[in-house]
Structure formats: C-alpha cells, structure tokens
Tab-separated table of C-alpha atoms and ligand atoms in Angstrom:
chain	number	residue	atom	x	y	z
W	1	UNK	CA	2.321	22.620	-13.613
W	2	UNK	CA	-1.019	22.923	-15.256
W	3	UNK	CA	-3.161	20.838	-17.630
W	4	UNK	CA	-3.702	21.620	-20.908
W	5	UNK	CA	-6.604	23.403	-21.894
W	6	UNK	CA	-9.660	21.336	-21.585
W	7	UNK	CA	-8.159	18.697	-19.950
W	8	UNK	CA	-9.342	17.720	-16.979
W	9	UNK	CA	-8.075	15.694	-13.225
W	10	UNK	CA	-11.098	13.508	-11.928
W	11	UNK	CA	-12.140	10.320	-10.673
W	12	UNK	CA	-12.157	6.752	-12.461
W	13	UNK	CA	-16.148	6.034	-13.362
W	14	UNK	CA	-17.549	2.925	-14.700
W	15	UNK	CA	-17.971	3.832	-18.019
W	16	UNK	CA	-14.097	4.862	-18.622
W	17	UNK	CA	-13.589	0.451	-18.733
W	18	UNK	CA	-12.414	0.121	-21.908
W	19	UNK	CA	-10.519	3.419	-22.018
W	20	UNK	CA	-9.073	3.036	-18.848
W	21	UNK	CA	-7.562	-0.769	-19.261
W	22	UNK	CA	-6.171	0.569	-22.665
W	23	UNK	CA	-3.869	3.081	-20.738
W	24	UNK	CA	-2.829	0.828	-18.422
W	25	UNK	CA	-1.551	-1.453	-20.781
W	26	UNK	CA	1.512	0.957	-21.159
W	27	UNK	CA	2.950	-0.358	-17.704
W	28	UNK	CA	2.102	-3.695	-17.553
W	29	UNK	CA	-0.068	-6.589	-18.069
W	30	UNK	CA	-3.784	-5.620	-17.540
W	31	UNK	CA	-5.522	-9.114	-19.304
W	32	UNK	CA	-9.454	-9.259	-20.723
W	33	UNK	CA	-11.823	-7.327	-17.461
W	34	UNK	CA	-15.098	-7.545	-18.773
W	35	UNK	CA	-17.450	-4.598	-18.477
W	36	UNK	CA	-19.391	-6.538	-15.528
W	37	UNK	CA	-15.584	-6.975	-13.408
W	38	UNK	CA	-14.624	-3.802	-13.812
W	39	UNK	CA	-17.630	-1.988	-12.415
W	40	UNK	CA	-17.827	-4.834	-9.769
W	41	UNK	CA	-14.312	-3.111	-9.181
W	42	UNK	CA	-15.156	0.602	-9.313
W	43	UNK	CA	-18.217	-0.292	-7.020
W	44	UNK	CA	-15.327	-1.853	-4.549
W	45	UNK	CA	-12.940	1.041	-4.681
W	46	UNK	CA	-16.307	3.357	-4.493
W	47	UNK	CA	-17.382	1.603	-1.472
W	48	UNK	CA	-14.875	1.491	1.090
W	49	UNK	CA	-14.616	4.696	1.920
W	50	UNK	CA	-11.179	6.827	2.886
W	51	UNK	CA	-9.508	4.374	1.123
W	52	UNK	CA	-9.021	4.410	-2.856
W	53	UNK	CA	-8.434	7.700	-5.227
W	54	UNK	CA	-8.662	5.892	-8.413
W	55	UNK	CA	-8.199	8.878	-10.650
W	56	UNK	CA	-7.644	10.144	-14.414
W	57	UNK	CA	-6.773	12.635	-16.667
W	58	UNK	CA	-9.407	13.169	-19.937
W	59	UNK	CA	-8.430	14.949	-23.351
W	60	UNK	CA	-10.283	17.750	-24.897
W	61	UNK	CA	-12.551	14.903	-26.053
W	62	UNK	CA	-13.278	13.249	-22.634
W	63	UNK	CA	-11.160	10.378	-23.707
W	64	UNK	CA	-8.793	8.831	-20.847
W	65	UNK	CA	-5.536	9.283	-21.341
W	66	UNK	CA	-3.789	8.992	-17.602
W	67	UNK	CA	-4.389	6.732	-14.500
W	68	UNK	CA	-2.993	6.931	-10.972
W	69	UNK	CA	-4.512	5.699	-7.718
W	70	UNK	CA	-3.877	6.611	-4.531
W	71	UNK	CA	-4.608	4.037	-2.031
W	72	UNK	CA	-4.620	5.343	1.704
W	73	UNK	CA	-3.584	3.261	4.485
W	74	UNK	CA	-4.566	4.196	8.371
W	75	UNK	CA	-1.741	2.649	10.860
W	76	UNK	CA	-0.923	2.901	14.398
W	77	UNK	CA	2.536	4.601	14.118
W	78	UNK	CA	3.155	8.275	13.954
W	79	UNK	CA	-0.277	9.078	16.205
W	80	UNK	CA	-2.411	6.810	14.334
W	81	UNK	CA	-0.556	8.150	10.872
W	82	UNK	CA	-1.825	8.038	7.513
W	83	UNK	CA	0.302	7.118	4.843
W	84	UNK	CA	-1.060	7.521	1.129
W	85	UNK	CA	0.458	5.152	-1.416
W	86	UNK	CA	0.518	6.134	-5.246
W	87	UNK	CA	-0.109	3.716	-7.690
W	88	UNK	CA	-0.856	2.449	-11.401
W	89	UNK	CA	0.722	5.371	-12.924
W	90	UNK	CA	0.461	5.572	-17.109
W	91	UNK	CA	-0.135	8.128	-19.734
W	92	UNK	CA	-1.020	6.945	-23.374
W	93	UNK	CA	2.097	6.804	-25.567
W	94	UNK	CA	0.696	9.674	-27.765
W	95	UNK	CA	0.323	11.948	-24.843
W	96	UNK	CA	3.703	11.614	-23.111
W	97	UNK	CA	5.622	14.705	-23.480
W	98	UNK	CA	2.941	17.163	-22.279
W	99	UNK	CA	3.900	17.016	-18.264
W	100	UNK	CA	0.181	14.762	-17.533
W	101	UNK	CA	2.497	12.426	-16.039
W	102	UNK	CA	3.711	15.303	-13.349
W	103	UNK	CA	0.415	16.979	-13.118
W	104	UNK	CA	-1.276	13.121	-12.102
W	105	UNK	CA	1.406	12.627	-9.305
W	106	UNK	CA	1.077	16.568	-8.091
W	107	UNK	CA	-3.016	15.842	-7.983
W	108	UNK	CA	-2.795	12.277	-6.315
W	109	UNK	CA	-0.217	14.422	-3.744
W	110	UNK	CA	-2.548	16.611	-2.955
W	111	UNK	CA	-5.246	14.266	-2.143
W	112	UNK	CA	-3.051	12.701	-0.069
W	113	UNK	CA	-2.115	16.006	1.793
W	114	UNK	CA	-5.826	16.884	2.129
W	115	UNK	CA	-6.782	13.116	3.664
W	116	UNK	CA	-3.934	14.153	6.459
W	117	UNK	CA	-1.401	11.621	5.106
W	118	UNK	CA	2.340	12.172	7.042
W	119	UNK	CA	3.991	11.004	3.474
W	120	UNK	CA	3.271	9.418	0.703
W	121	UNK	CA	5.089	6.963	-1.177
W	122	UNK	CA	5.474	4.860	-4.364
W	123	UNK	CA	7.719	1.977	-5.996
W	124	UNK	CA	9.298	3.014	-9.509
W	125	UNK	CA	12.455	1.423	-11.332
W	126	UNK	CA	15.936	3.090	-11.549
W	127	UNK	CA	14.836	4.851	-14.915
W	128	UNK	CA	12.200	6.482	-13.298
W	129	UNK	CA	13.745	8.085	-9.810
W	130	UNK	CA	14.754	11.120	-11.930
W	131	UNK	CA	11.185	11.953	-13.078
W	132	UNK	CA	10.113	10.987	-9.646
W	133	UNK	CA	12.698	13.671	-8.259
W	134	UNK	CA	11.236	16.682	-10.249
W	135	UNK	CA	7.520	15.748	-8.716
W	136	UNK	CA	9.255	16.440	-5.129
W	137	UNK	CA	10.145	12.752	-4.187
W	138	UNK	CA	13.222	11.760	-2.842
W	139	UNK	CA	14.382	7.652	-2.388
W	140	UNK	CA	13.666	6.609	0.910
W	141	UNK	CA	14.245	2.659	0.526
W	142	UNK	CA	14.782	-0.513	-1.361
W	143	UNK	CA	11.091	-2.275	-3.130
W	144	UNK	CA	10.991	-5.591	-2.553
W	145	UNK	CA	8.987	-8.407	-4.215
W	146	UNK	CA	7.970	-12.315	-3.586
W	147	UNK	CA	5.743	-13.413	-6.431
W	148	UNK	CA	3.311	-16.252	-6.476
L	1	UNK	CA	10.865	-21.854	10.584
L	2	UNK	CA	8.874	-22.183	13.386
L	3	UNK	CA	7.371	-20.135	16.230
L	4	UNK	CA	9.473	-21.142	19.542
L	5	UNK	CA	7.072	-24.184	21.934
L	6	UNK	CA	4.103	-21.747	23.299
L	7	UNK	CA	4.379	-18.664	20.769
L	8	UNK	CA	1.180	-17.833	18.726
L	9	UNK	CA	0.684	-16.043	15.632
L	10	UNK	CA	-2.983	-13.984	15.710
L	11	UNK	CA	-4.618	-10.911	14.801
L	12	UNK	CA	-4.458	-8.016	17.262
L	13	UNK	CA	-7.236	-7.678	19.526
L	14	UNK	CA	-8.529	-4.132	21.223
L	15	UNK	CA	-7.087	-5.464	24.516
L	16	UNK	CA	-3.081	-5.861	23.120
L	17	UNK	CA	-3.125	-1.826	22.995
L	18	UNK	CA	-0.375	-1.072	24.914
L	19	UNK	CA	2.217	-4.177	24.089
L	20	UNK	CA	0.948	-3.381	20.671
L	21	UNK	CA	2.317	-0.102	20.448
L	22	UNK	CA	5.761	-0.316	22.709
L	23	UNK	CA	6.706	-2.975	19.964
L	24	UNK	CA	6.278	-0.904	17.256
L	25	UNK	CA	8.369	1.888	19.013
L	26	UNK	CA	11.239	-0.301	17.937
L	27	UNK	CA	10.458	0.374	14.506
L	28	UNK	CA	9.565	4.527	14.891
L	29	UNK	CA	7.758	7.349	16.539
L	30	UNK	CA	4.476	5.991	17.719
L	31	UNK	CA	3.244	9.289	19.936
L	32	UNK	CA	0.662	8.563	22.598
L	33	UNK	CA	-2.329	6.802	21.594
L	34	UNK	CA	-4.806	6.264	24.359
L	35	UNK	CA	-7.211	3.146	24.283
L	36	UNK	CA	-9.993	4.233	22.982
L	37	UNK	CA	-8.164	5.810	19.794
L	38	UNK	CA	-6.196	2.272	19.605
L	39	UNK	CA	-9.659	0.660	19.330
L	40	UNK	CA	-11.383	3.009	17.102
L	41	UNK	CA	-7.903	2.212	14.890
L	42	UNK	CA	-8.486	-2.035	15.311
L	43	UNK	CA	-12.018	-1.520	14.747
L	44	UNK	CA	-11.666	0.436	11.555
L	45	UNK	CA	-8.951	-2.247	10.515
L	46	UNK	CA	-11.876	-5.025	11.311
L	47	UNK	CA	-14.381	-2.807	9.294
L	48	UNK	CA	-13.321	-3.170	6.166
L	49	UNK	CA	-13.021	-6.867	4.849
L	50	UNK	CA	-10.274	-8.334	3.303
L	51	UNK	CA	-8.088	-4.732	2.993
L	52	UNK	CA	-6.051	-5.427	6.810
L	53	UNK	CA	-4.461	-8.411	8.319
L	54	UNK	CA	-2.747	-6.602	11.428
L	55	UNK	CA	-1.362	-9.582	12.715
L	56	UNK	CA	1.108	-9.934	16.328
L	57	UNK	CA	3.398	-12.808	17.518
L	58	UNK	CA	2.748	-13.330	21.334
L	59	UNK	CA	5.526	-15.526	23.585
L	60	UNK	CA	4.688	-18.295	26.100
L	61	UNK	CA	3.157	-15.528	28.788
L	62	UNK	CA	0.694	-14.136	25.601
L	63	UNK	CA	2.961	-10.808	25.705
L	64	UNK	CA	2.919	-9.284	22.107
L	65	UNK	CA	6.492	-9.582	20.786
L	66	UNK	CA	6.608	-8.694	17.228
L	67	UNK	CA	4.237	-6.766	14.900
L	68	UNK	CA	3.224	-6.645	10.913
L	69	UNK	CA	0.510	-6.149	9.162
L	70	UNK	CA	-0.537	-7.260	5.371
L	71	UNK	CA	-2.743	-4.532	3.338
L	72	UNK	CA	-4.257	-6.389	0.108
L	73	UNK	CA	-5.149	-3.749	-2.360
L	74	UNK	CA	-7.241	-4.483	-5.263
L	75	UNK	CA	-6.379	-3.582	-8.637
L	76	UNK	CA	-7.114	-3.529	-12.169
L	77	UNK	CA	-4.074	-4.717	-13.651
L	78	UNK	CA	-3.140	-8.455	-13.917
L	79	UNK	CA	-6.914	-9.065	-14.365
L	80	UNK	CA	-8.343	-7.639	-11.212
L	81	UNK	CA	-5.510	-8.251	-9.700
L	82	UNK	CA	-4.395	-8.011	-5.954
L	83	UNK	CA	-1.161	-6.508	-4.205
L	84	UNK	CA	-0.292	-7.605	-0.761
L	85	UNK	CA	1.703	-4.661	1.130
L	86	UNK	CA	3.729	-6.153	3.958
L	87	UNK	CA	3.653	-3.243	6.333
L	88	UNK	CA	5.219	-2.153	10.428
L	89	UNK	CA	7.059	-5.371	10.832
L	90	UNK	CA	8.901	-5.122	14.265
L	91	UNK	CA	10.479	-7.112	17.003
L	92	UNK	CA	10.956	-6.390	20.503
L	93	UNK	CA	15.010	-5.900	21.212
L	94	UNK	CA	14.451	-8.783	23.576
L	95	UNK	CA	12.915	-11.023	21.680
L	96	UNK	CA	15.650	-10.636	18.712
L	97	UNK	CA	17.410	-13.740	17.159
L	98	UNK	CA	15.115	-16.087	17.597
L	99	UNK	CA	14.074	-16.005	13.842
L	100	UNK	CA	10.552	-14.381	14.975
L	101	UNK	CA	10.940	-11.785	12.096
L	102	UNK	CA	11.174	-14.789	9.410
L	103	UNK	CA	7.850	-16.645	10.899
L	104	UNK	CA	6.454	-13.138	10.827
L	105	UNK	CA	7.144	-12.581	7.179
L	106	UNK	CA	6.479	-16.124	6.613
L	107	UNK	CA	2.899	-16.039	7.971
L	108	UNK	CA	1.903	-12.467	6.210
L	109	UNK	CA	3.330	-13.916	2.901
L	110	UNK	CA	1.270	-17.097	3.610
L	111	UNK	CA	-2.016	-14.667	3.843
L	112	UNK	CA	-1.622	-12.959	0.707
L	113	UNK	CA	-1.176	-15.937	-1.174
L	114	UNK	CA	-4.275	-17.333	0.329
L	115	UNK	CA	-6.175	-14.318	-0.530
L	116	UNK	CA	-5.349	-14.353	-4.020
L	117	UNK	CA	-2.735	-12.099	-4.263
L	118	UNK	CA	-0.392	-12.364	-7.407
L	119	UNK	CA	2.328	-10.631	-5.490
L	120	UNK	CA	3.486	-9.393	-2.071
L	121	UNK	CA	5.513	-6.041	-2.121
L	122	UNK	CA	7.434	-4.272	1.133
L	123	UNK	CA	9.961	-1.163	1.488
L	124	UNK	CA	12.687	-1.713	3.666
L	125	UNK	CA	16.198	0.390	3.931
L	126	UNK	CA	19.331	-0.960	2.726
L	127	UNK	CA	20.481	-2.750	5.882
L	128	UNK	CA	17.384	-5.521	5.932
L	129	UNK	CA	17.610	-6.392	2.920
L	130	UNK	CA	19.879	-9.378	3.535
L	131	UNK	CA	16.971	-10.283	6.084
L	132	UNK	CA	13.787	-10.269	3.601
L	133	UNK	CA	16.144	-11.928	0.995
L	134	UNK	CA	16.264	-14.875	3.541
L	135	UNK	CA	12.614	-14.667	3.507
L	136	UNK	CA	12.721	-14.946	0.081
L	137	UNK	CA	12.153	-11.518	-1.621
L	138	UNK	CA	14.537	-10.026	-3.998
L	139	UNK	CA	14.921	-6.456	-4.901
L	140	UNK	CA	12.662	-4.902	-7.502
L	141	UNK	CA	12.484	-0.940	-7.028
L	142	UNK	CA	13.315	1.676	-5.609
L	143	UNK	CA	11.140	3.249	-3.137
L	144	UNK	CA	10.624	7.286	-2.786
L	145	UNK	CA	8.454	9.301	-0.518
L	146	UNK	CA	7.615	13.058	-0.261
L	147	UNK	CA	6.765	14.107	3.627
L	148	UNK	CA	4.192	16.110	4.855
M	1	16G	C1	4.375	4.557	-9.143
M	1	16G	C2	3.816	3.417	-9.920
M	1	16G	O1	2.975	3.601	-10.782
M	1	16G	N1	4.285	2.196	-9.595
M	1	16G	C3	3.785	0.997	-10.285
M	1	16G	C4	2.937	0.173	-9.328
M	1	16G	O2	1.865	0.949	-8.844
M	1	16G	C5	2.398	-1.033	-10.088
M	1	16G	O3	1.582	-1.810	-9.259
M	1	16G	C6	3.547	-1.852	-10.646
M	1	16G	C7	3.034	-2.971	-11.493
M	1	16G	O4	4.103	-3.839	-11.769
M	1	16G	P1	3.883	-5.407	-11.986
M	1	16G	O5	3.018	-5.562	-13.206
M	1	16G	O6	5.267	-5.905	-12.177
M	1	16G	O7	3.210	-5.932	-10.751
M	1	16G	O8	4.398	-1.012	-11.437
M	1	16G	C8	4.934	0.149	-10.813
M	1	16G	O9	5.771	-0.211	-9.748
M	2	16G	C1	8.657	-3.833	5.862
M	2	16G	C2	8.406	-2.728	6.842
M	2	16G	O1	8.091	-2.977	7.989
M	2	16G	N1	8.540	-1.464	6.367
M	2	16G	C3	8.299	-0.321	7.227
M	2	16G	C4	7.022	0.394	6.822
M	2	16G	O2	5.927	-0.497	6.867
M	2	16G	C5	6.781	1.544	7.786
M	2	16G	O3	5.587	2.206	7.439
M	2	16G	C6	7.968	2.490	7.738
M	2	16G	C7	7.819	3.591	8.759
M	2	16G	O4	8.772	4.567	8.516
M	2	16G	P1	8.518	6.119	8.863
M	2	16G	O5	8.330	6.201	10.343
M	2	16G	O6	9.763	6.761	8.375
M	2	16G	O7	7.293	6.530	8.102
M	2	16G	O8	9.173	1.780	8.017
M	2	16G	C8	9.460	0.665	7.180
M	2	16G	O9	9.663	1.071	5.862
C-alpha cells in the first residue's frame, strides 16, 4: 500500500498543534492543549530518545490528516527484547476511505522492525480486529482497563 | 491485601540480576542475560524519569519472588494525558497463592495513579482474566500483535 501522491509519512513537529489535536479528536477526548503544552510535549517525546515515534500523514497541502505513535519499550524478557507499542491511531473523517489508515500502521511497523522490536502490539475494539487483520495483526489477548 | 510479615515491595536494583530473571522465566523465554547487560538494562530503566517503575516483591530472606513493571507513557489526548502500561507481572511457582500477584497489581496501580495517570491498561490471555478482574480491571479491548 502506497500514499497518495504528494502525501507524505513523517514525524509530529511543533507547529502541526492545532492540526494535530483536531485529528485526534476522531478517537477520543483530546480537551484545550495550548500551543505552550503541546510543544512542552513534543520537546518530551523529542527528548528521550529510542522511545516515542510520534508520527503523521500530511495532504497535498501539508495539512495533517493522520496520527499514530509508536512508543518503544526495552524489557528484560526475550534477551533484553524490545517490544514496540502502536498508539493514537486517527485519520480525519474526510480522508477515511483512501487506505492512510493501513499505510500509518504499515509505517509505525516498520519503525518498529528497524528499532529491533520482537513484536509489536496495540489495543483496538471488536469493530476494529478486522481492519487490524488486513495490516498483518492477529489477536493475541484480552485489553484490560482500571480507570481513575 | 497485604504483603505476608517480612515481604517488601521495591524497585529492582543491579544486584537482583539473577532472581530477577529466573522469576520472569515463569512468565516466558528470558535467554541468557549476563550481568553487565542486566545492568546496562536497570540503568537505562533509571535513565529516563518517570517512563519505568520496574518494581519486585522480595520474601522474608530478601529473595525476589514476583516481578512487574509500570511504563507511564505520555500523551496528547485527555489533555496531556498519561497511560500507565502494567507490564511482565510474574510469580515464582513457589511463592503462588499467597495473593502476591494482587499486592503486585495493587502497588503498580497505586503508582500510576500517583503519577497522574488517567488510566492503567494491561494485556493478559483469556485465563487471568478472572485474576485482574479481582484486582479490579474489567475488559476493554482486544489486544493484537504482529511478530518479528
Ligand atoms: C491502536 C489504537 O490507536 N488504540 C487506541 C489507543 O492508542 C488509545 O490510547 C485509546 C484511547 O482510548 P481512551 O480515550 O478510552 O483512553 O484508544 C485506542 O485503544
Ligand atoms: C500483564 C502482563 O504481565 N502481561 C504480559 C506482558 O507484559 C508480556 O510482555 C507478555 C510477554 O509475552 P511474549 O513472551 O509472548 O511476548 O506476556 C503478558 O502479556
């Protein structure tokens, strides 16, 4: 799967704030992040190193209209394994349709391959496995949630 | 719940190497780590602030017993918001049935709430999840992986 014609796979930057937030209002609550919070956030995710793979896809205009992180975690098991987790996946409403959604989840993959992760994983509803399925994931295991 | 008389609850040190590790065998393949790649692992984990909370139970003879760790990972959604991933919980067969697994999950969950997390999130397979709904966590997804 390929991206459209001047579309283009990179890395969140400060200046994508408001663009950003707005697409990842499509999967949940995001609140008011001021342009000061967020970069104090980008600068986070910038600065530990190894670690986050905040990424998104840009229209023929630049404008953001995908997000996806992957978040890498180092453990002991499997020979001091990697294990890369994808997360925050949404593409704009008006977008949907055009495979970004698969393209995002085959790029934050191969990141994951490249950092020398044994597997990655993710957490998705019922609705969702079968999309999930034709990116090359299979269920492994139940999500499960305490909130505060 | 509480720990049995003269069972702590700590962060794992450089030194618990290999009690560390034969616990987690319980849980999967662990390989052969030698001591210094164990503390270039604990070190990295003690590197990055807030992000790790690899955390061991130890009985009345300071013998690790059980394992988990908490990974907070900061996000944009829910207004900055943080995740806490409860991650390699195990308990050593002989140590089973004394509820050590609860006051594990107990202790994580009580970190994550103390560093701001909104909620606390951890795969498991089918079987456990009678156990982490005693620890109060219900089911909320379904997890899938793709392997390397
Ligand atoms: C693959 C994927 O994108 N999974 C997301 C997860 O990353 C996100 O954190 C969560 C937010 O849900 P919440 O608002 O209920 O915490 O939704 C989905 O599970
Ligand atoms: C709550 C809990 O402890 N879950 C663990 C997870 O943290 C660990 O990473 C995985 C290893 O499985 P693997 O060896 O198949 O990767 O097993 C379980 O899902």
């Amino acid at each position: 799967m390929e991206l459209p014609e001047g579309y283009n796979f990179r890395r969140v930057k400060v200046t994508d704030h408001n663009e950003y937030l707005d697409v990842l209002r499509v999967l949940t609550t995001v609140g008011e992040i001021n342009e000061a919070q967020f970069k104090e956030l980008v600068d986070h995710w910038n600065s530990v190193e190894g670690i986050y793979y905040p990424q998104v896809i840009t229209d023929t205009q630049g404008k953001v209209v995908a997000t996806g992180c992957l978040v890498v975690e180092r453990k002991a098991i499997h020979q001091c394994g990697k294990v890369g987790h994808i997360e925050d996946i949404a593409v704009c409403k008006l977008q949907q349709g055009k495979g970004l959604g698969l393209v995002l989840i085959q790029g934050l993959t191969a990141i994951a391959e490249k950092e020398g992760c044994y597997k990655v994983i993710l957490d998705c509803s019922d609705h969702n496995v079968g999309f999930y399925n034709k990116c090359g994931y299979t269920h492994s295991g139940c999500e499960m949630v305490k909130r505060f």
